[in-house]
Short mmCIF file of C-alpha atoms and ligand atoms in Angstrom, two decimals:
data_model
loop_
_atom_site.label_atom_id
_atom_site.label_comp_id
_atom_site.label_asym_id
_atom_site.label_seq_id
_atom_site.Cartn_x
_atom_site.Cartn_y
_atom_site.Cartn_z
CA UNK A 987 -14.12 25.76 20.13
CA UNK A 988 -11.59 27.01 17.65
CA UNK A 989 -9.83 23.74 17.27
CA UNK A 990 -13.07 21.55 17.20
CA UNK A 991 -14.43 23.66 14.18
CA UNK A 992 -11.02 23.53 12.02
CA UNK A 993 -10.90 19.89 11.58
CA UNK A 994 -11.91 18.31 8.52
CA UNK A 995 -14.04 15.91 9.69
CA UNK A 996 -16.01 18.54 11.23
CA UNK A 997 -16.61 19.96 7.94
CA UNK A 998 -17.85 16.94 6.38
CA UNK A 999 -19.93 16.03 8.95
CA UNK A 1000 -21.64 19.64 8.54
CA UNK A 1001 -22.34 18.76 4.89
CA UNK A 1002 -24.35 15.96 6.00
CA UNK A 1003 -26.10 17.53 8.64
CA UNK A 1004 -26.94 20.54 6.60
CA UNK A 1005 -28.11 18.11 3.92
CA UNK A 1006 -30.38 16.27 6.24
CA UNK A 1007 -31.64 19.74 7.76
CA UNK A 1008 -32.32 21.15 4.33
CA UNK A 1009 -34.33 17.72 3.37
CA UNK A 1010 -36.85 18.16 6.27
CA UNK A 1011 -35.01 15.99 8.54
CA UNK A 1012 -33.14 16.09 11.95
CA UNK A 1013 -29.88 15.53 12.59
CA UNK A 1014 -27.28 15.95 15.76
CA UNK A 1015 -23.79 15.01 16.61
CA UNK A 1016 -24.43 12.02 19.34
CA UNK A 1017 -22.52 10.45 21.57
CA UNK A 1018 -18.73 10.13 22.51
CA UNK A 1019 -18.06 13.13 19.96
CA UNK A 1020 -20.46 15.23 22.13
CA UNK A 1021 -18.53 14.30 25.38
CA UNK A 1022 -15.46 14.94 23.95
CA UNK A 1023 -15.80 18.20 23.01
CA UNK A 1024 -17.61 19.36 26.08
CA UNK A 1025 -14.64 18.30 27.95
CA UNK A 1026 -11.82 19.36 25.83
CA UNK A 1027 -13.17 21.51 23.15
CA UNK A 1028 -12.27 19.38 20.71
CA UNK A 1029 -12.79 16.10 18.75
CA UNK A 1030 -10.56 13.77 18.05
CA UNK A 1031 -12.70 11.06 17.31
CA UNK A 1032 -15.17 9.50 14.97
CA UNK A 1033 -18.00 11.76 14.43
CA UNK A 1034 -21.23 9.60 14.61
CA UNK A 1035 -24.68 11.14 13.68
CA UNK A 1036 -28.06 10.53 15.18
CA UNK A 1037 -31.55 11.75 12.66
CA UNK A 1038 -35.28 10.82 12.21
CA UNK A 1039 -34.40 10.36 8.58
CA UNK A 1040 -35.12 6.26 7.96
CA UNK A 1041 -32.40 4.27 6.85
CA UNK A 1042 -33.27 4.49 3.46
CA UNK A 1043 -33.62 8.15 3.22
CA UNK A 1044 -30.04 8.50 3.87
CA UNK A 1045 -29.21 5.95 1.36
CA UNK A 1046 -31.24 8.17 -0.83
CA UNK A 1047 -29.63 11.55 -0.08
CA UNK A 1048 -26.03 10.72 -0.25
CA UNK A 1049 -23.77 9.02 -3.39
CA UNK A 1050 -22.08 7.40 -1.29
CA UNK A 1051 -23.08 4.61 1.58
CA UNK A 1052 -23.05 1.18 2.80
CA UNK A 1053 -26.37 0.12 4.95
CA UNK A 1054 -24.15 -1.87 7.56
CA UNK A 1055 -27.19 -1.86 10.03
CA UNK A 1056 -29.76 -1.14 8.21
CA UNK A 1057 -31.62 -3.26 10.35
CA UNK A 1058 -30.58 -1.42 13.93
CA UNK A 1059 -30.84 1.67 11.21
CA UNK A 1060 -27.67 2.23 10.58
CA UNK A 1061 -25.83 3.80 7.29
CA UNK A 1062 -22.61 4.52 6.91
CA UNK A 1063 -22.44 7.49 4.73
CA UNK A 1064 -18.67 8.58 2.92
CA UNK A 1065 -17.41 11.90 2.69
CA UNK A 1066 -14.39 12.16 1.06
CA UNK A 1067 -13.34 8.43 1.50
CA UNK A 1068 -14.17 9.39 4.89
CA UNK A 1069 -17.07 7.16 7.03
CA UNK A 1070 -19.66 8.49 9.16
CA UNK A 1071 -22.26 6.39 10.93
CA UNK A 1072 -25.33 8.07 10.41
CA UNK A 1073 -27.77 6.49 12.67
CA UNK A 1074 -31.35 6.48 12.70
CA UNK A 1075 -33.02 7.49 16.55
CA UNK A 1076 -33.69 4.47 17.63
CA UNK A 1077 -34.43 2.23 20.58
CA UNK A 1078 -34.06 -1.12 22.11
CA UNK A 1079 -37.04 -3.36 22.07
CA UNK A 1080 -36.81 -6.81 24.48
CA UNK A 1081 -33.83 -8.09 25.53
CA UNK A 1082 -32.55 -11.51 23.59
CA UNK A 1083 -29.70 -12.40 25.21
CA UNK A 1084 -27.99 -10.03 27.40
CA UNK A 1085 -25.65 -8.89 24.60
CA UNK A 1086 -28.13 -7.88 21.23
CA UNK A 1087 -31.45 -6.19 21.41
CA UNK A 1088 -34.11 -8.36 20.01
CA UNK A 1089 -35.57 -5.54 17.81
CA UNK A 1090 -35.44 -1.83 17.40
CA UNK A 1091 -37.90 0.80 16.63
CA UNK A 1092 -37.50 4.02 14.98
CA UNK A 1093 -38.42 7.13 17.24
CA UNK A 1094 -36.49 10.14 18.69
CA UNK A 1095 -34.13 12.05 19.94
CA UNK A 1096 -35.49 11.54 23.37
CA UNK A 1097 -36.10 7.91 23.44
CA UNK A 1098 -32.43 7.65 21.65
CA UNK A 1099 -30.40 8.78 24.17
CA UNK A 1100 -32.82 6.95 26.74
CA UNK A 1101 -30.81 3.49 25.04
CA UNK A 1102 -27.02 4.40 25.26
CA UNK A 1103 -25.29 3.22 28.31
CA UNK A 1104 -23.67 6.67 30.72
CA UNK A 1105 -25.53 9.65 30.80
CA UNK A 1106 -21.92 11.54 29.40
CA UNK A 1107 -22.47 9.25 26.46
CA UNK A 1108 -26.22 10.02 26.30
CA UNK A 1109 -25.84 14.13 24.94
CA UNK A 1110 -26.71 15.51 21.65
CA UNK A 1111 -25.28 18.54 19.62
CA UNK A 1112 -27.27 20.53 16.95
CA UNK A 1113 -24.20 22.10 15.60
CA UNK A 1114 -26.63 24.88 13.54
CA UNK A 1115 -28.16 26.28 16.32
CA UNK A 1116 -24.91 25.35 18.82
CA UNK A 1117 -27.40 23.52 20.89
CA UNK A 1118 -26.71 20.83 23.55
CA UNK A 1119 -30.00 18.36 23.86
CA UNK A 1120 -29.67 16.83 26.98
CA UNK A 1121 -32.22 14.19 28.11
CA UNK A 1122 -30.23 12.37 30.85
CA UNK A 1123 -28.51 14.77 32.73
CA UNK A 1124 -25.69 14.32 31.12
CA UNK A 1125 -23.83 17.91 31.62
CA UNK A 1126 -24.39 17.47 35.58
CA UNK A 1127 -22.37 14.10 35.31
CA UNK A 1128 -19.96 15.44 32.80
CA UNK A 1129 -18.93 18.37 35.41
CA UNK A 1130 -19.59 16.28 38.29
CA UNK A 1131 -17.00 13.74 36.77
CA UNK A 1132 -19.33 10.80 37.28
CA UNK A 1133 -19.85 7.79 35.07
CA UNK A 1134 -23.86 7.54 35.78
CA UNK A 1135 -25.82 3.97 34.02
CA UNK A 1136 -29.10 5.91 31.83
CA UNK A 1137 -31.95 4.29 34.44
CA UNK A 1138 -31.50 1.26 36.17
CA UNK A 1139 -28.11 0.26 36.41
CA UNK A 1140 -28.68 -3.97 37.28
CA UNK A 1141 -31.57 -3.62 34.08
CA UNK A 1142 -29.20 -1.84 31.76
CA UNK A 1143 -25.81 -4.08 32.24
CA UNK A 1144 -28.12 -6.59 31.74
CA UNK A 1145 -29.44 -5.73 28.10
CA UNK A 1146 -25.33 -6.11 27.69
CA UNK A 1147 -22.90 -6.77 29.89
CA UNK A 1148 -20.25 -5.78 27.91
CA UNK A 1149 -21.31 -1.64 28.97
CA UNK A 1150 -19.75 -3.03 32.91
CA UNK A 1151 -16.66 -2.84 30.53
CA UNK A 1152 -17.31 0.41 29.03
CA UNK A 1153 -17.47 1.76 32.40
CA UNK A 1154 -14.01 0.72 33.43
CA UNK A 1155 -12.57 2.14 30.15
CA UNK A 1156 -14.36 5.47 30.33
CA UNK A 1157 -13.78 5.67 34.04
CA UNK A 1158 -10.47 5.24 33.50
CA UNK A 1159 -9.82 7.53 30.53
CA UNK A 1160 -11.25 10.26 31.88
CA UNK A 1161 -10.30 9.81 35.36
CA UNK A 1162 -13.93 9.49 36.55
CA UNK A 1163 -15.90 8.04 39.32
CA UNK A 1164 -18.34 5.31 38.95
CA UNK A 1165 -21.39 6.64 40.82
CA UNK A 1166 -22.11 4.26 43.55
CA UNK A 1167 -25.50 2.55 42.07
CA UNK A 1168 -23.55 2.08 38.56
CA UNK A 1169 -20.60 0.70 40.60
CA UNK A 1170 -22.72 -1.51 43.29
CA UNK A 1171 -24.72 -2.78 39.81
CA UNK A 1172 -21.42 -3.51 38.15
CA UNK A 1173 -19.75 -5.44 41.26
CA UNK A 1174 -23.14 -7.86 41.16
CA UNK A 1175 -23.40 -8.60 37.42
CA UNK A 1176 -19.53 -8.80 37.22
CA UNK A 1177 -19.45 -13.06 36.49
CA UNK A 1178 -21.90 -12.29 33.64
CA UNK A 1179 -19.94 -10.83 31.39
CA UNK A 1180 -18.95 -13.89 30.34
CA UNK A 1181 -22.07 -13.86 28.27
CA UNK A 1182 -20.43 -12.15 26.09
CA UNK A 1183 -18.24 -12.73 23.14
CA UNK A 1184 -14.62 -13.27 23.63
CA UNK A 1185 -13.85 -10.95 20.53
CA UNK A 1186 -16.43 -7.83 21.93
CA UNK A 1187 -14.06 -8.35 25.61
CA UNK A 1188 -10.97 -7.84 24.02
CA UNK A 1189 -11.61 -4.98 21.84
CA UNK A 1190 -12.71 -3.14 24.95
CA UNK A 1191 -9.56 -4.61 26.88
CA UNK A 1192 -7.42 -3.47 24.10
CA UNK A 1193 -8.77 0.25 23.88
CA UNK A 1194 -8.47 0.00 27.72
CA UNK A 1195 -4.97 -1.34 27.68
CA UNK A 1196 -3.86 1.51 24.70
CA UNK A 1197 -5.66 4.86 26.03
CA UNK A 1198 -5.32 6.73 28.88
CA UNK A 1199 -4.41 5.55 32.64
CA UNK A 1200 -4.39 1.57 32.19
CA UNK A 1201 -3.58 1.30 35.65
CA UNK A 1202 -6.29 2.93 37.17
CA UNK A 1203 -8.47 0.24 34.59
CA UNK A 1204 -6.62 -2.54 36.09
CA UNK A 1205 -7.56 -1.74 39.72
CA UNK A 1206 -11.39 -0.91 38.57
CA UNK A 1207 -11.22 -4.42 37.21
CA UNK A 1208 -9.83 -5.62 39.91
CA UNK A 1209 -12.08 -4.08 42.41
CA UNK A 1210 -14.89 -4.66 40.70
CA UNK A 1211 -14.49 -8.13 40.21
CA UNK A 1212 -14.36 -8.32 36.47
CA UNK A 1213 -10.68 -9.43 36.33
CA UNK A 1214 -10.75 -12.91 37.24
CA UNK A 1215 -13.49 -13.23 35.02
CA UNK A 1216 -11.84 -11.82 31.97
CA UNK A 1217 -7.99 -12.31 32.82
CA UNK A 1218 -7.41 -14.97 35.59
CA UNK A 1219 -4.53 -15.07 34.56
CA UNK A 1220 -3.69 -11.47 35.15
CA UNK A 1221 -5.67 -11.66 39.02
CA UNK A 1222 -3.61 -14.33 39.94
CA UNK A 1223 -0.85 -12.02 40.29
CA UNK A 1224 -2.31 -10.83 43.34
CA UNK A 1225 -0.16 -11.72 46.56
CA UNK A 1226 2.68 -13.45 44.66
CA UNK A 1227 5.38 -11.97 46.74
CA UNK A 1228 8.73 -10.81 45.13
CA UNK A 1229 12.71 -10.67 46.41
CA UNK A 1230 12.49 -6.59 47.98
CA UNK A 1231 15.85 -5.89 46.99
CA UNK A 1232 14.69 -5.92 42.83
CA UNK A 1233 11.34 -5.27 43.87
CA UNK A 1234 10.48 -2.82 46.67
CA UNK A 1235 7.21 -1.87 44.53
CA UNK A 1236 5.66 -4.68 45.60
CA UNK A 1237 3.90 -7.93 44.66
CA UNK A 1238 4.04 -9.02 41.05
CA UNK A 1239 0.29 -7.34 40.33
CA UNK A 1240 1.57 -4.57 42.36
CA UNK A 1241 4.92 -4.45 39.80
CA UNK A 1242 1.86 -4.99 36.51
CA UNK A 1243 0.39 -1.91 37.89
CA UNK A 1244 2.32 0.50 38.50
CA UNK A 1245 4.59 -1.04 34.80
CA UNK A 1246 1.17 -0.03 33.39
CA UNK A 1247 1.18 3.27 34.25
CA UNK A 1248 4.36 4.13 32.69
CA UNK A 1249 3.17 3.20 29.28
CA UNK A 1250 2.87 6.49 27.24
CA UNK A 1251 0.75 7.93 25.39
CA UNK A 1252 -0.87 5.91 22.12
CA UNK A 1253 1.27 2.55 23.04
CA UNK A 1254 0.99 0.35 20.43
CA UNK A 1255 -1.05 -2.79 21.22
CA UNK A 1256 2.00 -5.29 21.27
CA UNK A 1257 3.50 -3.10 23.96
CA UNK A 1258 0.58 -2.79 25.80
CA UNK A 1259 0.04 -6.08 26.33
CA UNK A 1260 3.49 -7.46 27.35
CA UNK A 1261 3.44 -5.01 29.62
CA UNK A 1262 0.66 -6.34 31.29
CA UNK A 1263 1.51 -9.34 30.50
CA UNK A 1264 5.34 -9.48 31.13
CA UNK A 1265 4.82 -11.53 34.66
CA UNK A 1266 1.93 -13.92 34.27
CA UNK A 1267 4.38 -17.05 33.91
CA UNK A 1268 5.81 -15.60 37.82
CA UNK A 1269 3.24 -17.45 39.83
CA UNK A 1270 3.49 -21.22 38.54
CA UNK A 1271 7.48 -20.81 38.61
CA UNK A 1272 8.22 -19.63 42.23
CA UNK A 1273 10.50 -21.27 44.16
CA UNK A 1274 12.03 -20.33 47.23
CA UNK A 1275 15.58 -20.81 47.86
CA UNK A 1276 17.94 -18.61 48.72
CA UNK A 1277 15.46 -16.27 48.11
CA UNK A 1278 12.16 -16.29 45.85
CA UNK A 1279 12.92 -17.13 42.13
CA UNK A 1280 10.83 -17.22 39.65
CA UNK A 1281 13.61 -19.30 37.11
CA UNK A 1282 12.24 -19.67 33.57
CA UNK A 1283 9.44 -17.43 34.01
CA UNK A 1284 9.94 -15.55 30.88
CA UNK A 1285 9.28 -18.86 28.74
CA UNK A 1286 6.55 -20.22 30.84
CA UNK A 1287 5.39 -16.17 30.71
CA UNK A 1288 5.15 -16.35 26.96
CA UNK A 1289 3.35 -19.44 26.07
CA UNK A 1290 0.76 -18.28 28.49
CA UNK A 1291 0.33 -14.89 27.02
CA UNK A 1292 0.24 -16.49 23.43
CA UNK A 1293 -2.28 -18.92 24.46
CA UNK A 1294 -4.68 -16.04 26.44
CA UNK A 1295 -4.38 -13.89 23.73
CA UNK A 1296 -5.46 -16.66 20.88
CA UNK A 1297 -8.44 -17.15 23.55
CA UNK A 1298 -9.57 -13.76 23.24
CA UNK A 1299 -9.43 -14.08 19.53
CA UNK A 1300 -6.71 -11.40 19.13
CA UNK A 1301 -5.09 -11.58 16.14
CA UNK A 1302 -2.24 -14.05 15.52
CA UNK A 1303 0.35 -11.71 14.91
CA UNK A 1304 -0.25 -9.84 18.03
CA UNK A 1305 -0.05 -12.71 19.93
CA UNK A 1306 3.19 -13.66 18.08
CA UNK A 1307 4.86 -10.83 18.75
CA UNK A 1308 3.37 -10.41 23.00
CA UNK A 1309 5.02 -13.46 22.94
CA UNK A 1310 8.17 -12.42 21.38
CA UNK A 1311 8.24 -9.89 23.90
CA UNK A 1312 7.60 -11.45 26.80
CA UNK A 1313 10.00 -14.51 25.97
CA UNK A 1314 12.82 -12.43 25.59
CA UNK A 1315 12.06 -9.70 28.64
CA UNK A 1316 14.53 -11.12 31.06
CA UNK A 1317 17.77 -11.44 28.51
CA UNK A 1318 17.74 -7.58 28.43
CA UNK A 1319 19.79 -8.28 32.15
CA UNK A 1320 22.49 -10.06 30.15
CA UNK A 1321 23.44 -7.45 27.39
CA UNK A 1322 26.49 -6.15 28.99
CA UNK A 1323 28.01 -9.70 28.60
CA UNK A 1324 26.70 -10.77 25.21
CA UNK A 1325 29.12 -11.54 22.93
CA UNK A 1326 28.55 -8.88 19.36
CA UNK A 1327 26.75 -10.83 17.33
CA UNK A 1328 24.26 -12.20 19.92
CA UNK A 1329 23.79 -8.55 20.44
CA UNK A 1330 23.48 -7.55 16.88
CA UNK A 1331 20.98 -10.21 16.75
CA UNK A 1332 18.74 -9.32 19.65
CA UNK A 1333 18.90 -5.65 18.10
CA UNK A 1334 17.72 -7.09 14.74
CA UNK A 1335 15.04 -8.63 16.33
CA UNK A 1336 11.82 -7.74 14.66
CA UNK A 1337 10.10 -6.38 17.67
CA UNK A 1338 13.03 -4.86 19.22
CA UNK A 1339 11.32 -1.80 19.54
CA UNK A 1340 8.78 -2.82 21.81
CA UNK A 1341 10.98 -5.21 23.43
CA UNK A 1342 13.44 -2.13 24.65
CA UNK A 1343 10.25 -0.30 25.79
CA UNK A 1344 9.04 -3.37 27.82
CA UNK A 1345 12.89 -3.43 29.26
CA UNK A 1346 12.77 -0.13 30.29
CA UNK A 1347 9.25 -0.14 31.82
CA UNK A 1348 9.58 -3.23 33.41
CA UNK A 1349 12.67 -1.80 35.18
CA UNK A 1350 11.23 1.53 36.00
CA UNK A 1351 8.38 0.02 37.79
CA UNK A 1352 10.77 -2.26 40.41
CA UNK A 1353 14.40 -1.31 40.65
CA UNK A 1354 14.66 1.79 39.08
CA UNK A 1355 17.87 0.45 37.23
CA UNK A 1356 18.05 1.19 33.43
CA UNK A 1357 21.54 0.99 32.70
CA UNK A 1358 21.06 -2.08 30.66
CA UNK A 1359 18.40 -0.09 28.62
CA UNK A 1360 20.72 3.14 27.85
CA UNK A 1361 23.74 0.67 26.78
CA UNK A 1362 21.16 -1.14 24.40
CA UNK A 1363 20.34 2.40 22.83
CA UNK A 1364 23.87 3.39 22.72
CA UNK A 1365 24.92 0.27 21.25
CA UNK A 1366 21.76 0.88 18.56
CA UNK A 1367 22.91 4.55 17.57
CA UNK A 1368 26.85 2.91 17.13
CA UNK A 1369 25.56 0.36 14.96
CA UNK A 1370 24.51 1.47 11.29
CA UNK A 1371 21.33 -0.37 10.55
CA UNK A 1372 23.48 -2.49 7.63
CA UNK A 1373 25.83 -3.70 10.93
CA UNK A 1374 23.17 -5.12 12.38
CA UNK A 1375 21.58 -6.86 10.19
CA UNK A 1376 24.05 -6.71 7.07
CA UNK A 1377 23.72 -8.59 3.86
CA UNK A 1378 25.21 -12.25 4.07
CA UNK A 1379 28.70 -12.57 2.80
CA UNK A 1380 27.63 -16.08 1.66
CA UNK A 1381 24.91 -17.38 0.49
CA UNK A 1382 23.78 -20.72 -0.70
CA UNK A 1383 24.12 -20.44 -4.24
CA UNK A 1384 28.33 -19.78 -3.36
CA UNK A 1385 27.84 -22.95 -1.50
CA UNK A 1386 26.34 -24.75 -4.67
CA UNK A 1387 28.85 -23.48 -6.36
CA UNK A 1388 31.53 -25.28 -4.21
CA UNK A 1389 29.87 -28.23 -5.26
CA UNK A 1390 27.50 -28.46 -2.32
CA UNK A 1391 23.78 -29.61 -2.35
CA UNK A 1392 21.69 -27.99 0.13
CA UNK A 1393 21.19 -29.94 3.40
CA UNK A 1394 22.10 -29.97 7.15
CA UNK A 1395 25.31 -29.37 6.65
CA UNK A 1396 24.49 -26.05 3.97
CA UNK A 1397 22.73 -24.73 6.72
CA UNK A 1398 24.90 -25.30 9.38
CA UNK A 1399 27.74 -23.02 7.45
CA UNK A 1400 25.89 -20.18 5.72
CA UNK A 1401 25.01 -19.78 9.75
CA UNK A 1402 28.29 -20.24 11.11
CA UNK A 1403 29.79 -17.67 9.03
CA UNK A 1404 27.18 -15.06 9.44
CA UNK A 1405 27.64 -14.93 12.75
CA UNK A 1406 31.24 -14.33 12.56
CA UNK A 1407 30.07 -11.75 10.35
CA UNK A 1408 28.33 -10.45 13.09
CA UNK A 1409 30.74 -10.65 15.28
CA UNK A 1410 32.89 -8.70 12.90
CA UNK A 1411 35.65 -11.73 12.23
CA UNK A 1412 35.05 -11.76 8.91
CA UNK A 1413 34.44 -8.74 6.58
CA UNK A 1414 34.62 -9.89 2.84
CA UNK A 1415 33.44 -13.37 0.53
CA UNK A 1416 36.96 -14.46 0.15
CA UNK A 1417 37.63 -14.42 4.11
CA UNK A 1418 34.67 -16.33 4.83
CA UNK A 1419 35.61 -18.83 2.22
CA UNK A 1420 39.26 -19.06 3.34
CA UNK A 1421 37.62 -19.62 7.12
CA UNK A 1422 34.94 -22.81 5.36
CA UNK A 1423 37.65 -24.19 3.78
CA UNK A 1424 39.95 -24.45 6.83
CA UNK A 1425 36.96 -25.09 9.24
CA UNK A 1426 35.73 -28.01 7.13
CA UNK A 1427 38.59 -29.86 5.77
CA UNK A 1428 35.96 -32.14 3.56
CA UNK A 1429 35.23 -29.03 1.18
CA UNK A 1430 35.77 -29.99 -2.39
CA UNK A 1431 38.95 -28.02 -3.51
CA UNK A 1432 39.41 -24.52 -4.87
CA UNK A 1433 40.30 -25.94 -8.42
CA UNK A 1434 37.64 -28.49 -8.32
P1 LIG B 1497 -14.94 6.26 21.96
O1 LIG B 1497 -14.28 7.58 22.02
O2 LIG B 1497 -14.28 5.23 22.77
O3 LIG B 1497 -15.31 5.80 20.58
P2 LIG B 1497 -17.76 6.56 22.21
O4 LIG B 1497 -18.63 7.11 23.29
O5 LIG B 1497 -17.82 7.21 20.89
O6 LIG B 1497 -16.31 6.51 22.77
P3 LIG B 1497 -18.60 4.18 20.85
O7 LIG B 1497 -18.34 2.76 21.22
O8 LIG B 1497 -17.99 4.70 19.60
O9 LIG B 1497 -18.15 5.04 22.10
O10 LIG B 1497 -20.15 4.36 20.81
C1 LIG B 1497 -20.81 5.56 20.39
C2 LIG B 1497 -22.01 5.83 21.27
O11 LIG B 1497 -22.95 4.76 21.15
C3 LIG B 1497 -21.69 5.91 22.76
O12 LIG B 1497 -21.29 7.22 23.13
C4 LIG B 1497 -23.00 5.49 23.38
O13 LIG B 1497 -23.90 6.56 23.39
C5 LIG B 1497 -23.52 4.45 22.42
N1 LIG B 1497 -23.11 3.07 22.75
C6 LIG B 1497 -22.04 2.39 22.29
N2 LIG B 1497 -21.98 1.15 22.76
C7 LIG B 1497 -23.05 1.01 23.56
C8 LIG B 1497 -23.55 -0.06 24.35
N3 LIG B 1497 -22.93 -1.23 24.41
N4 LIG B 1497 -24.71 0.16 25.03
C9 LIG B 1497 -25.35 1.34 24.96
N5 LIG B 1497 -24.91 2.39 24.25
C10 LIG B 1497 -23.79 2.24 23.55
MG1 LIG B 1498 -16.82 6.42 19.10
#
């Protein structure tokens, strides 16, 4: 427990459970921070607190807070710029919609963790007294490696479906089971998750696609049937069959899957999802010819990641740069015959980072091939940062002063001559305008 106690956010969540304690009050660790340090001694993770101090009583006892759900009774109290839900026992009274209780009501500890969704989600910790409260049997399931629904699993996905996600990702993470009920539940309610909101799906798809073992969440999506509900795109990669001698993985969700599970640790999200995403344009291209082809999948692939992601309500730039990504995944094949300065440029590229990750993943997970991806580092380390993407030799004002106005033309040559920049045929201002002047004959003269 050594490591759990030296973090800092330990410490300040001590002051405010010592400060509720000394007021009168109760107060626990709850939750996820619970489970996480049962299993690994440690917590890496937010820190949320559960007390039968009202909302307002909080407010009261600490400088600093924001009553965020006041109403659900919960205050965010800051600790050294640092926020900590502080959250008042509670549970949920009717059911609205199948994604918001219609009311809560203050009660405790008991009750509390009767409301949260898996029994390893459902524990308590009274850090004074070192104290695990355990109401649900959460321990068992903890040791038994089991994610277990609190009560009835059909009533409780149905109070919100979004928790039949929240199984998948903890499942996953952890490397769990689903306990058979839970499971049997989830596999019936699967089509209604689509009761719930497109931006709640993809922040659990996201943490799914960015923590631990994506792969094993894409086959519990899969299996359980919530795939083609939340990523048709993504199931209809089942059973689209691939040339063997690039692919002996597999078929293309076979490739997705097994691509998925060499993402490392903490990928970031663009990564993530071009990885999963890298193929979806595969099954509306296929032809077979000589063999199966899949020509122009990497364009088709990128519009309709772009246009899932904006679905989902991800934000734009992420599904700019998935895009990016994907568009670009198969001209990592043709580095070895690019000429420089198309190289320099794909290097340049904004999301080259991720792009050489996706390269080598995506080969990794069919052919095992990654030549193409060690000459694209080497080729990075020989090229100074400034080589790549050096400062223009021209620019338009050197044009204007020529006696140019800006138009198609303007553009057409500041381009022109960067890339023989690039390409390394011209190294200084008075080359490049020695090469405009003999390249376009119609320049006004030197002595104008
Ligand atoms: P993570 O490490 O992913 O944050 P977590 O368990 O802390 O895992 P949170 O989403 O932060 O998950 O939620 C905190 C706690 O609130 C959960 O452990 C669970 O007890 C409860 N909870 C969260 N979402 C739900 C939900 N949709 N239904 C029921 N209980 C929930
Ligand atoms: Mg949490």
């Amino acid at each position: 427990m050594k490591q759990f106690t030296d973090s800092s956010n330990y410490s300040a969540a001590m002051h405010i459970i010592r400060k509720l304690v000394s007021s009168g009050y109760e107060a626990l660790f709850a939750g996820g921070s619970v489970r996480d340090m049962l299993l690994s001694g440690r917590i890496d993770g937010d820190i949320d607190i559960a007390t039968n101090a009202l909302p307002e009583a909080v407010s009261r006892l600490f400088p600093q807070t924001v009553p965020v759900g006041a109403k659900f009774g919960v205050v965010v109290v800051i600790i050294g710029g640092v926020p900590f839900e502080v959250a008042t026992f509670r549970s949920d009274r009717g059911i609205a919609d199948g994604r918001h209780p219609a009311d809560v009501v203050f009660t405790d500890a008991r009750n509390d963790a009767l409301r949260r969704d898996f029994t390893v989600n459902g524990l308590f910790y009274d850090p004074v007294s070192g104290e695990i409260h355990d109401y649900v049997n959460g321990r068992e399931d903890l040791s038994g490696k089991v994610i277990r629904a609190i009560g009835n699993p059909d009533l409780r996905f149905s109070e919100d479906y979004l928790r039949m996600l929240r199984a998948v990702r903890f499942a996953a993470r952890f490397s769990f089971s689903i306990e058979e009920a839970t499971w049997e539940a989830l596999q019936r309610n699967a089509s209604h998750i689509k009761a719930i909101s497109v931006e709640r799906i993809f922040g659990e798809l996201d943490k799914m696609l960015c923590g631990l073992h994506p792969d094993h969440a894409l086959a519990l999506l899969d299996t359980s049937g919530l795939l083609e509900q939340v990523l048709p795109e993504v199931a209809s990669l089942k059973g689209v069959g691939q040339p063997p001698q690039f692919h002996p993985e597999g078929d293309v969700f076979e490739h997705t899957r097994k691509a998925l599970s060499l993402l490392g640790k903490h990928p970031s999200p663009v990564l993530a999802w071009s990885v999963l995403l890298h193929d979806i344009g595969k099954p509306a291209t296929m032809t077979v010819s000589d063999r199966i082809r899949f020509n122009g999948h990497d364009q088709a692939g990128a519009k309709s990641a772009w246009l899932l992601l904006r679905k989902l309500h991800s934000s734009n730039v992420l599904a700019d740069e998935v895009e990016a990504c994907i568009a670009n995944h198969m001209n990592m094949m043709q580095v070895k015959n690019m000429r420089l300065g198309t190289l320099k440029k794909l290097l340049a590229r904004p999301t080259i980072d991720d792009e050489l990750e996706l390269h080598r993943i995506d080969c990794l997970a069919s052919h095992g091939n990654t030549e193409n991806y060690g000459f694209l580092r080497e080729q990075r380390r020989r090229f100074a940062a400034e080589q790549i993407r050096p400062e223009p030799l021209l620019r338009g004002r050197d044009l204007v002063e020529l006696g140019l106005s800006p138009g198609p033309l303007f553009g057409e040559m500041l381009s022109a001559v960067y890339d023989l920049q690039l390409e390394e045929v011209l190294s200084s201002k008075e080359d490049a305008l020695k090469w405009l002047r003999e390249r376009y004959p119609q320049l006004p003269g030197e002595n104008r």
